[in-house]
């Protein structure tokens, strides 16, 4: 894990995303400008600023299990009273929120399990907005299928994600696919970090760099076959 964290040190974000995603989700959910929001699996805090933009009178509780990411998020927002950053388990969210935002991390629990657990942490009318990797085709290339069979064998298609939401007894308010720009916001900084680390990388780090390069190369070659689906859902 040391090599993984060396690669990810000081990266701006830990997965695909862009401010437009949050603005869209807040619009779909009619999020109030004084909303209480949770950023679950916040990583280094890439989405906190956009959450504050959609609810400037609100508050963001950002949480992650990884100490390195929590420290980075705290450093970003140490002077902002509207932000609380916690090292905590996403399976045990405290308090209640108008929006629970989870960018690319819901798969740790599974969609149905996460939504079921988080139901009790939503205020009346509150929503969960999450992005989840899924197939956009039922006939993926051998390369992308091999990659995802290894990385996330339970990955389903868009209809499968919506079925998992329904199993948790939520209604879907809207969905949209993350843009190419959202993916490059993640991969661009990783590309630069790999280039900086590669010349002096030991065997363990070189393997991690190779894996990160393959992740980016596979998506760039087969982006029409898979991506992230952003879903806004409310308990029934």
PDB file of C-alpha atoms in Angstrom:
ATOM      1  CA  UNK A   1       0.000   0.000   0.000  1.00  0.00           C
ATOM      2  CA  UNK A   2       2.974   2.328   0.498  1.00  0.00           C
ATOM      3  CA  UNK A   3       3.526   2.482  -3.261  1.00  0.00           C
ATOM      4  CA  UNK A   4      -0.166   3.204  -3.904  1.00  0.00           C
ATOM      5  CA  UNK A   5      -0.162   6.138  -1.505  1.00  0.00           C
ATOM      6  CA  UNK A   6       3.073   7.444  -2.981  1.00  0.00           C
ATOM      7  CA  UNK A   7       1.379   7.630  -6.371  1.00  0.00           C
ATOM      8  CA  UNK A   8      -1.747   9.247  -4.953  1.00  0.00           C
ATOM      9  CA  UNK A   9       0.016  11.735  -2.695  1.00  0.00           C
ATOM     10  CA  UNK A  10      -1.122  15.317  -3.452  1.00  0.00           C
ATOM     11  CA  UNK A  11      -3.443  14.327  -6.295  1.00  0.00           C
ATOM     12  CA  UNK A  12      -6.425  16.702  -6.480  1.00  0.00           C
ATOM     13  CA  UNK A  13      -9.009  13.929  -6.684  1.00  0.00           C
ATOM     14  CA  UNK A  14      -9.368  10.157  -6.332  1.00  0.00           C
ATOM     15  CA  UNK A  15     -11.782   9.447  -9.148  1.00  0.00           C
ATOM     16  CA  UNK A  16     -13.564  10.946 -12.143  1.00  0.00           C
ATOM     17  CA  UNK A  17     -15.678  14.025 -11.534  1.00  0.00           C
ATOM     18  CA  UNK A  18     -16.217  17.713 -12.248  1.00  0.00           C
ATOM     19  CA  UNK A  19     -18.164  20.602 -10.682  1.00  0.00           C
ATOM     20  CA  UNK A  20     -20.934  20.272 -13.264  1.00  0.00           C
ATOM     21  CA  UNK A  21     -21.852  16.888 -11.769  1.00  0.00           C
ATOM     22  CA  UNK A  22     -22.615  18.406  -8.377  1.00  0.00           C
ATOM     23  CA  UNK A  23     -24.470  21.386  -9.823  1.00  0.00           C
ATOM     24  CA  UNK A  24     -26.630  19.019 -11.870  1.00  0.00           C
ATOM     25  CA  UNK A  25     -27.364  16.770  -8.881  1.00  0.00           C
ATOM     26  CA  UNK A  26     -28.263  19.736  -6.678  1.00  0.00           C
ATOM     27  CA  UNK A  27     -30.603  21.065  -9.352  1.00  0.00           C
ATOM     28  CA  UNK A  28     -32.320  17.698  -9.769  1.00  0.00           C
ATOM     29  CA  UNK A  29     -32.727  17.393  -5.993  1.00  0.00           C
ATOM     30  CA  UNK A  30     -33.763  21.044  -5.441  1.00  0.00           C
ATOM     31  CA  UNK A  31     -31.078  21.229  -2.765  1.00  0.00           C
ATOM     32  CA  UNK A  32     -31.616  24.258  -0.476  1.00  0.00           C
ATOM     33  CA  UNK A  33     -28.861  26.851  -0.149  1.00  0.00           C
ATOM     34  CA  UNK A  34     -28.552  26.044   3.561  1.00  0.00           C
ATOM     35  CA  UNK A  35     -28.334  22.278   3.049  1.00  0.00           C
ATOM     36  CA  UNK A  36     -26.559  19.908   5.382  1.00  0.00           C
ATOM     37  CA  UNK A  37     -24.456  17.690   3.121  1.00  0.00           C
ATOM     38  CA  UNK A  38     -22.197  14.682   3.600  1.00  0.00           C
ATOM     39  CA  UNK A  39     -19.317  13.968   1.221  1.00  0.00           C
ATOM     40  CA  UNK A  40     -18.814  10.244   1.759  1.00  0.00           C
ATOM     41  CA  UNK A  41     -15.476   8.822   0.654  1.00  0.00           C
ATOM     42  CA  UNK A  42     -14.306  12.397   0.146  1.00  0.00           C
ATOM     43  CA  UNK A  43     -10.693  11.569  -0.731  1.00  0.00           C
ATOM     44  CA  UNK A  44      -8.558  14.732  -0.622  1.00  0.00           C
ATOM     45  CA  UNK A  45     -11.672  16.921  -0.795  1.00  0.00           C
ATOM     46  CA  UNK A  46     -12.011  17.618  -4.511  1.00  0.00           C
ATOM     47  CA  UNK A  47     -15.798  17.967  -4.392  1.00  0.00           C
ATOM     48  CA  UNK A  48     -16.180  19.996  -1.205  1.00  0.00           C
ATOM     49  CA  UNK A  49     -15.839  23.351  -2.958  1.00  0.00           C
ATOM     50  CA  UNK A  50     -18.572  22.530  -5.466  1.00  0.00           C
ATOM     51  CA  UNK A  51     -20.883  21.316  -2.711  1.00  0.00           C
ATOM     52  CA  UNK A  52     -20.405  24.666  -0.982  1.00  0.00           C
ATOM     53  CA  UNK A  53     -21.172  26.459  -4.239  1.00  0.00           C
ATOM     54  CA  UNK A  54     -24.604  24.839  -4.488  1.00  0.00           C
ATOM     55  CA  UNK A  55     -25.337  25.420  -0.787  1.00  0.00           C
ATOM     56  CA  UNK A  56     -23.369  28.548   0.205  1.00  0.00           C
ATOM     57  CA  UNK A  57     -25.225  28.851   3.523  1.00  0.00           C
ATOM     58  CA  UNK A  58     -24.935  25.151   4.229  1.00  0.00           C
ATOM     59  CA  UNK A  59     -22.411  22.798   5.788  1.00  0.00           C
ATOM     60  CA  UNK A  60     -20.396  19.876   4.445  1.00  0.00           C
ATOM     61  CA  UNK A  61     -19.332  16.949   6.606  1.00  0.00           C
ATOM     62  CA  UNK A  62     -16.635  15.190   4.599  1.00  0.00           C
ATOM     63  CA  UNK A  63     -15.470  11.759   5.648  1.00  0.00           C
ATOM     64  CA  UNK A  64     -12.994   9.175   4.490  1.00  0.00           C
ATOM     65  CA  UNK A  65     -11.396   6.125   6.058  1.00  0.00           C
ATOM     66  CA  UNK A  66      -7.895   6.904   4.742  1.00  0.00           C
ATOM     67  CA  UNK A  67      -5.831   9.155   6.980  1.00  0.00           C
ATOM     68  CA  UNK A  68      -3.722  10.577   4.142  1.00  0.00           C
ATOM     69  CA  UNK A  69      -6.815  11.771   2.295  1.00  0.00           C
ATOM     70  CA  UNK A  70      -8.425  13.154   5.453  1.00  0.00           C
ATOM     71  CA  UNK A  71      -5.292  15.176   6.189  1.00  0.00           C
ATOM     72  CA  UNK A  72      -5.274  16.593   2.651  1.00  0.00           C
ATOM     73  CA  UNK A  73      -8.950  17.577   2.833  1.00  0.00           C
ATOM     74  CA  UNK A  74      -8.471  19.199   6.228  1.00  0.00           C
ATOM     75  CA  UNK A  75      -5.535  21.203   4.938  1.00  0.00           C
ATOM     76  CA  UNK A  76      -7.660  22.505   2.067  1.00  0.00           C
ATOM     77  CA  UNK A  77     -10.517  23.661   4.290  1.00  0.00           C
ATOM     78  CA  UNK A  78      -8.942  24.269   7.680  1.00  0.00           C
ATOM     79  CA  UNK A  79     -10.149  27.892   7.732  1.00  0.00           C
ATOM     80  CA  UNK A  80     -13.706  27.254   6.507  1.00  0.00           C
ATOM     81  CA  UNK A  81     -16.246  26.862   9.307  1.00  0.00           C
ATOM     82  CA  UNK A  82     -18.716  25.405   6.810  1.00  0.00           C
ATOM     83  CA  UNK A  83     -16.610  22.237   6.502  1.00  0.00           C
ATOM     84  CA  UNK A  84     -15.963  19.413   8.957  1.00  0.00           C
ATOM     85  CA  UNK A  85     -13.593  16.641   7.852  1.00  0.00           C
ATOM     86  CA  UNK A  86     -13.683  13.329   9.702  1.00  0.00           C
ATOM     87  CA  UNK A  87     -11.801  10.061   9.502  1.00  0.00           C
ATOM     88  CA  UNK A  88     -14.751   7.699   9.597  1.00  0.00           C
ATOM     89  CA  UNK A  89     -16.343   4.578   8.134  1.00  0.00           C
ATOM     90  CA  UNK A  90     -18.759   5.256   5.267  1.00  0.00           C
ATOM     91  CA  UNK A  91     -20.934   2.402   6.507  1.00  0.00           C
ATOM     92  CA  UNK A  92     -21.681   4.332   9.702  1.00  0.00           C
ATOM     93  CA  UNK A  93     -22.697   7.882   8.833  1.00  0.00           C
ATOM     94  CA  UNK A  94     -23.735   9.979  11.812  1.00  0.00           C
ATOM     95  CA  UNK A  95     -26.287  12.848  11.848  1.00  0.00           C
ATOM     96  CA  UNK A  96     -28.777  13.548   9.061  1.00  0.00           C
ATOM     97  CA  UNK A  97     -28.381  15.327   5.748  1.00  0.00           C
ATOM     98  CA  UNK A  98     -30.248  16.932   2.881  1.00  0.00           C
ATOM     99  CA  UNK A  99     -27.781  15.341   0.471  1.00  0.00           C
ATOM    100  CA  UNK A 100     -25.340  12.474   0.803  1.00  0.00           C
ATOM    101  CA  UNK A 101     -22.801  12.794  -2.010  1.00  0.00           C
ATOM    102  CA  UNK A 102     -20.630   9.791  -2.865  1.00  0.00           C
ATOM    103  CA  UNK A 103     -18.324  10.070  -5.876  1.00  0.00           C
ATOM    104  CA  UNK A 104     -17.158   6.671  -7.059  1.00  0.00           C
ATOM    105  CA  UNK A 105     -16.948   5.038  -3.627  1.00  0.00           C
ATOM    106  CA  UNK A 106     -20.347   3.402  -3.191  1.00  0.00           C
ATOM    107  CA  UNK A 107     -19.011   0.129  -4.636  1.00  0.00           C
ATOM    108  CA  UNK A 108     -17.133  -0.509  -1.374  1.00  0.00           C
ATOM    109  CA  UNK A 109     -20.507  -1.322   0.191  1.00  0.00           C
ATOM    110  CA  UNK A 110     -22.568  -2.038  -2.901  1.00  0.00           C
ATOM    111  CA  UNK A 111     -25.356   0.225  -4.127  1.00  0.00           C
ATOM    112  CA  UNK A 112     -28.245  -1.486  -2.342  1.00  0.00           C
ATOM    113  CA  UNK A 113     -26.343  -1.912   0.914  1.00  0.00           C
ATOM    114  CA  UNK A 114     -25.120   1.694   0.915  1.00  0.00           C
ATOM    115  CA  UNK A 115     -28.531   3.185   0.202  1.00  0.00           C
ATOM    116  CA  UNK A 116     -30.151   0.970   2.820  1.00  0.00           C
ATOM    117  CA  UNK A 117     -27.630   2.003   5.464  1.00  0.00           C
ATOM    118  CA  UNK A 118     -27.783   5.691   4.579  1.00  0.00           C
ATOM    119  CA  UNK A 119     -31.564   5.954   4.621  1.00  0.00           C
ATOM    120  CA  UNK A 120     -31.571   6.708   8.350  1.00  0.00           C
ATOM    121  CA  UNK A 121     -29.049   9.523   7.781  1.00  0.00           C
ATOM    122  CA  UNK A 122     -31.279  11.478   5.393  1.00  0.00           C
ATOM    123  CA  UNK A 123     -33.528  14.312   6.451  1.00  0.00           C
ATOM    124  CA  UNK A 124     -37.125  14.225   5.127  1.00  0.00           C
ATOM    125  CA  UNK A 125     -36.888  14.827   1.390  1.00  0.00           C
ATOM    126  CA  UNK A 126     -33.142  14.205   1.409  1.00  0.00           C
ATOM    127  CA  UNK A 127     -31.311  12.457  -1.416  1.00  0.00           C
ATOM    128  CA  UNK A 128     -28.291  10.310  -2.135  1.00  0.00           C
ATOM    129  CA  UNK A 129     -26.276  11.305  -5.205  1.00  0.00           C
ATOM    130  CA  UNK A 130     -23.646   8.778  -6.228  1.00  0.00           C
ATOM    131  CA  UNK A 131     -21.511   7.846  -9.206  1.00  0.00           C
ATOM    132  CA  UNK A 132     -20.931   4.194  -9.978  1.00  0.00           C
ATOM    133  CA  UNK A 133     -18.900   2.377 -12.616  1.00  0.00           C
ATOM    134  CA  UNK A 134     -21.084   0.466 -15.074  1.00  0.00           C
ATOM    135  CA  UNK A 135     -21.179  -0.981 -18.556  1.00  0.00           C
ATOM    136  CA  UNK A 136     -22.596   1.029 -21.443  1.00  0.00           C
ATOM    137  CA  UNK A 137     -22.661  -2.015 -23.736  1.00  0.00           C
ATOM    138  CA  UNK A 138     -23.603  -5.671 -23.486  1.00  0.00           C
ATOM    139  CA  UNK A 139     -20.709  -6.632 -25.770  1.00  0.00           C
ATOM    140  CA  UNK A 140     -17.517  -5.156 -24.287  1.00  0.00           C
ATOM    141  CA  UNK A 141     -14.136  -5.666 -25.888  1.00  0.00           C
ATOM    142  CA  UNK A 142     -11.884  -8.405 -24.559  1.00  0.00           C
ATOM    143  CA  UNK A 143      -9.508  -5.829 -23.094  1.00  0.00           C
ATOM    144  CA  UNK A 144     -12.081  -3.888 -21.102  1.00  0.00           C
ATOM    145  CA  UNK A 145     -13.845  -7.061 -19.956  1.00  0.00           C
ATOM    146  CA  UNK A 146     -10.567  -8.552 -18.756  1.00  0.00           C
ATOM    147  CA  UNK A 147      -9.723  -5.340 -16.915  1.00  0.00           C
ATOM    148  CA  UNK A 148     -13.047  -5.074 -15.097  1.00  0.00           C
ATOM    149  CA  UNK A 149     -13.333  -8.798 -14.413  1.00  0.00           C
ATOM    150  CA  UNK A 150     -10.133  -8.317 -12.457  1.00  0.00           C
ATOM    151  CA  UNK A 151     -10.875  -4.951 -10.827  1.00  0.00           C
ATOM    152  CA  UNK A 152     -14.626  -5.095 -10.184  1.00  0.00           C
ATOM    153  CA  UNK A 153     -16.242  -8.358 -11.302  1.00  0.00           C
ATOM    154  CA  UNK A 154     -19.641  -7.328  -9.909  1.00  0.00           C
ATOM    155  CA  UNK A 155     -19.923  -4.354 -12.268  1.00  0.00           C
ATOM    156  CA  UNK A 156     -23.314  -4.241 -13.971  1.00  0.00           C
ATOM    157  CA  UNK A 157     -24.925  -2.068 -16.634  1.00  0.00           C
ATOM    158  CA  UNK A 158     -27.066   1.059 -16.229  1.00  0.00           C
ATOM    159  CA  UNK A 159     -30.255  -0.965 -15.850  1.00  0.00           C
ATOM    160  CA  UNK A 160     -28.531  -3.045 -13.197  1.00  0.00           C
ATOM    161  CA  UNK A 161     -27.589   0.036 -11.180  1.00  0.00           C
ATOM    162  CA  UNK A 162     -31.185   1.265 -11.294  1.00  0.00           C
ATOM    163  CA  UNK A 163     -32.414  -2.164 -10.188  1.00  0.00           C
ATOM    164  CA  UNK A 164     -30.070  -1.998  -7.189  1.00  0.00           C
ATOM    165  CA  UNK A 165     -31.501   1.420  -6.311  1.00  0.00           C
ATOM    166  CA  UNK A 166     -35.027   0.006  -6.521  1.00  0.00           C
ATOM    167  CA  UNK A 167     -34.032  -2.921  -4.294  1.00  0.00           C
ATOM    168  CA  UNK A 168     -33.161  -0.376  -1.591  1.00  0.00           C
ATOM    169  CA  UNK A 169     -36.644   1.165  -2.006  1.00  0.00           C
ATOM    170  CA  UNK A 170     -35.497   4.468  -3.459  1.00  0.00           C
ATOM    171  CA  UNK A 171     -36.928   6.372  -6.411  1.00  0.00           C
ATOM    172  CA  UNK A 172     -34.560   7.697  -9.083  1.00  0.00           C
ATOM    173  CA  UNK A 173     -34.863  11.440  -9.688  1.00  0.00           C
ATOM    174  CA  UNK A 174     -32.350  11.498 -12.525  1.00  0.00           C
ATOM    175  CA  UNK A 175     -29.242   9.937 -14.042  1.00  0.00           C
ATOM    176  CA  UNK A 176     -26.463  11.037 -16.339  1.00  0.00           C
ATOM    177  CA  UNK A 177     -23.134   9.680 -17.514  1.00  0.00           C
ATOM    178  CA  UNK A 178     -19.956  11.409 -16.392  1.00  0.00           C
ATOM    179  CA  UNK A 179     -18.275  13.324 -19.203  1.00  0.00           C
ATOM    180  CA  UNK A 180     -14.879  12.732 -20.769  1.00  0.00           C
ATOM    181  CA  UNK A 181     -13.740  15.933 -19.032  1.00  0.00           C
ATOM    182  CA  UNK A 182     -14.650  14.403 -15.675  1.00  0.00           C
ATOM    183  CA  UNK A 183     -12.448  11.395 -16.416  1.00  0.00           C
ATOM    184  CA  UNK A 184      -9.537  13.501 -17.626  1.00  0.00           C
ATOM    185  CA  UNK A 185      -9.775  15.598 -14.446  1.00  0.00           C
ATOM    186  CA  UNK A 186      -8.735  12.384 -12.703  1.00  0.00           C
ATOM    187  CA  UNK A 187      -6.328  10.872 -15.213  1.00  0.00           C
ATOM    188  CA  UNK A 188      -4.484  14.061 -16.212  1.00  0.00           C
ATOM    189  CA  UNK A 189      -2.878  14.638 -12.793  1.00  0.00           C
ATOM    190  CA  UNK A 190      -2.126  10.915 -12.487  1.00  0.00           C
ATOM    191  CA  UNK A 191      -0.316  11.008 -15.837  1.00  0.00           C
ATOM    192  CA  UNK A 192       1.880  13.835 -14.560  1.00  0.00           C
ATOM    193  CA  UNK A 193       2.534  12.075 -11.254  1.00  0.00           C
ATOM    194  CA  UNK A 194       3.526   8.849 -13.025  1.00  0.00           C
ATOM    195  CA  UNK A 195       5.970  10.738 -15.233  1.00  0.00           C
ATOM    196  CA  UNK A 196       7.556  12.355 -12.175  1.00  0.00           C
ATOM    197  CA  UNK A 197       7.884   9.105 -10.217  1.00  0.00           C
ATOM    198  CA  UNK A 198       8.857   6.699 -12.996  1.00  0.00           C
ATOM    199  CA  UNK A 199      12.615   7.483 -13.253  1.00  0.00           C
ATOM    200  CA  UNK A 200      13.384   6.489  -9.646  1.00  0.00           C
ATOM    201  CA  UNK A 201      10.598   3.974  -9.014  1.00  0.00           C
ATOM    202  CA  UNK A 202      11.488   0.718  -7.278  1.00  0.00           C
ATOM    203  CA  UNK A 203       9.840  -2.565  -8.265  1.00  0.00           C
ATOM    204  CA  UNK A 204       6.779  -2.132  -6.052  1.00  0.00           C
ATOM    205  CA  UNK A 205       6.148   1.430  -7.154  1.00  0.00           C
ATOM    206  CA  UNK A 206       6.756   0.584 -10.823  1.00  0.00           C
ATOM    207  CA  UNK A 207       4.017  -2.052 -10.623  1.00  0.00           C
ATOM    208  CA  UNK A 208       1.571   0.497  -9.203  1.00  0.00           C
ATOM    209  CA  UNK A 209       2.503   2.979 -11.920  1.00  0.00           C
ATOM    210  CA  UNK A 210       1.948   0.318 -14.582  1.00  0.00           C
ATOM    211  CA  UNK A 211      -1.492  -0.479 -13.168  1.00  0.00           C
ATOM    212  CA  UNK A 212      -2.469   3.191 -13.133  1.00  0.00           C
ATOM    213  CA  UNK A 213      -1.291   3.619 -16.717  1.00  0.00           C
ATOM    214  CA  UNK A 214      -3.333   0.603 -17.780  1.00  0.00           C
ATOM    215  CA  UNK A 215      -6.455   1.992 -16.077  1.00  0.00           C
ATOM    216  CA  UNK A 216      -6.156   5.253 -18.007  1.00  0.00           C
ATOM    217  CA  UNK A 217      -5.187   3.609 -21.298  1.00  0.00           C
ATOM    218  CA  UNK A 218      -8.070   1.141 -21.134  1.00  0.00           C
ATOM    219  CA  UNK A 219     -10.633   3.869 -20.533  1.00  0.00           C
ATOM    220  CA  UNK A 220      -9.210   6.118 -23.260  1.00  0.00           C
ATOM    221  CA  UNK A 221      -9.367   3.259 -25.748  1.00  0.00           C
ATOM    222  CA  UNK A 222     -12.787   1.915 -24.714  1.00  0.00           C
ATOM    223  CA  UNK A 223     -14.637   4.862 -23.167  1.00  0.00           C
ATOM    224  CA  UNK A 224     -17.747   4.099 -25.213  1.00  0.00           C
ATOM    225  CA  UNK A 225     -18.048   0.728 -23.465  1.00  0.00           C
ATOM    226  CA  UNK A 226     -18.092   1.802 -19.819  1.00  0.00           C
ATOM    227  CA  UNK A 227     -17.962   4.763 -17.504  1.00  0.00           C
ATOM    228  CA  UNK A 228     -19.598   6.223 -14.426  1.00  0.00           C
ATOM    229  CA  UNK A 229     -23.327   6.728 -14.031  1.00  0.00           C
ATOM    230  CA  UNK A 230     -24.339   9.569 -11.712  1.00  0.00           C
ATOM    231  CA  UNK A 231     -27.644   8.827  -9.996  1.00  0.00           C
ATOM    232  CA  UNK A 232     -29.784  11.001  -7.715  1.00  0.00           C
ATOM    233  CA  UNK A 233     -32.203   8.949  -5.611  1.00  0.00           C
ATOM    234  CA  UNK A 234     -34.659   9.571  -2.780  1.00  0.00           C
ATOM    235  CA  UNK A 235     -36.148   7.045  -0.332  1.00  0.00           C
ATOM    236  CA  UNK A 236     -39.706   5.940  -1.017  1.00  0.00           C
TER     237      UNK A 236
END
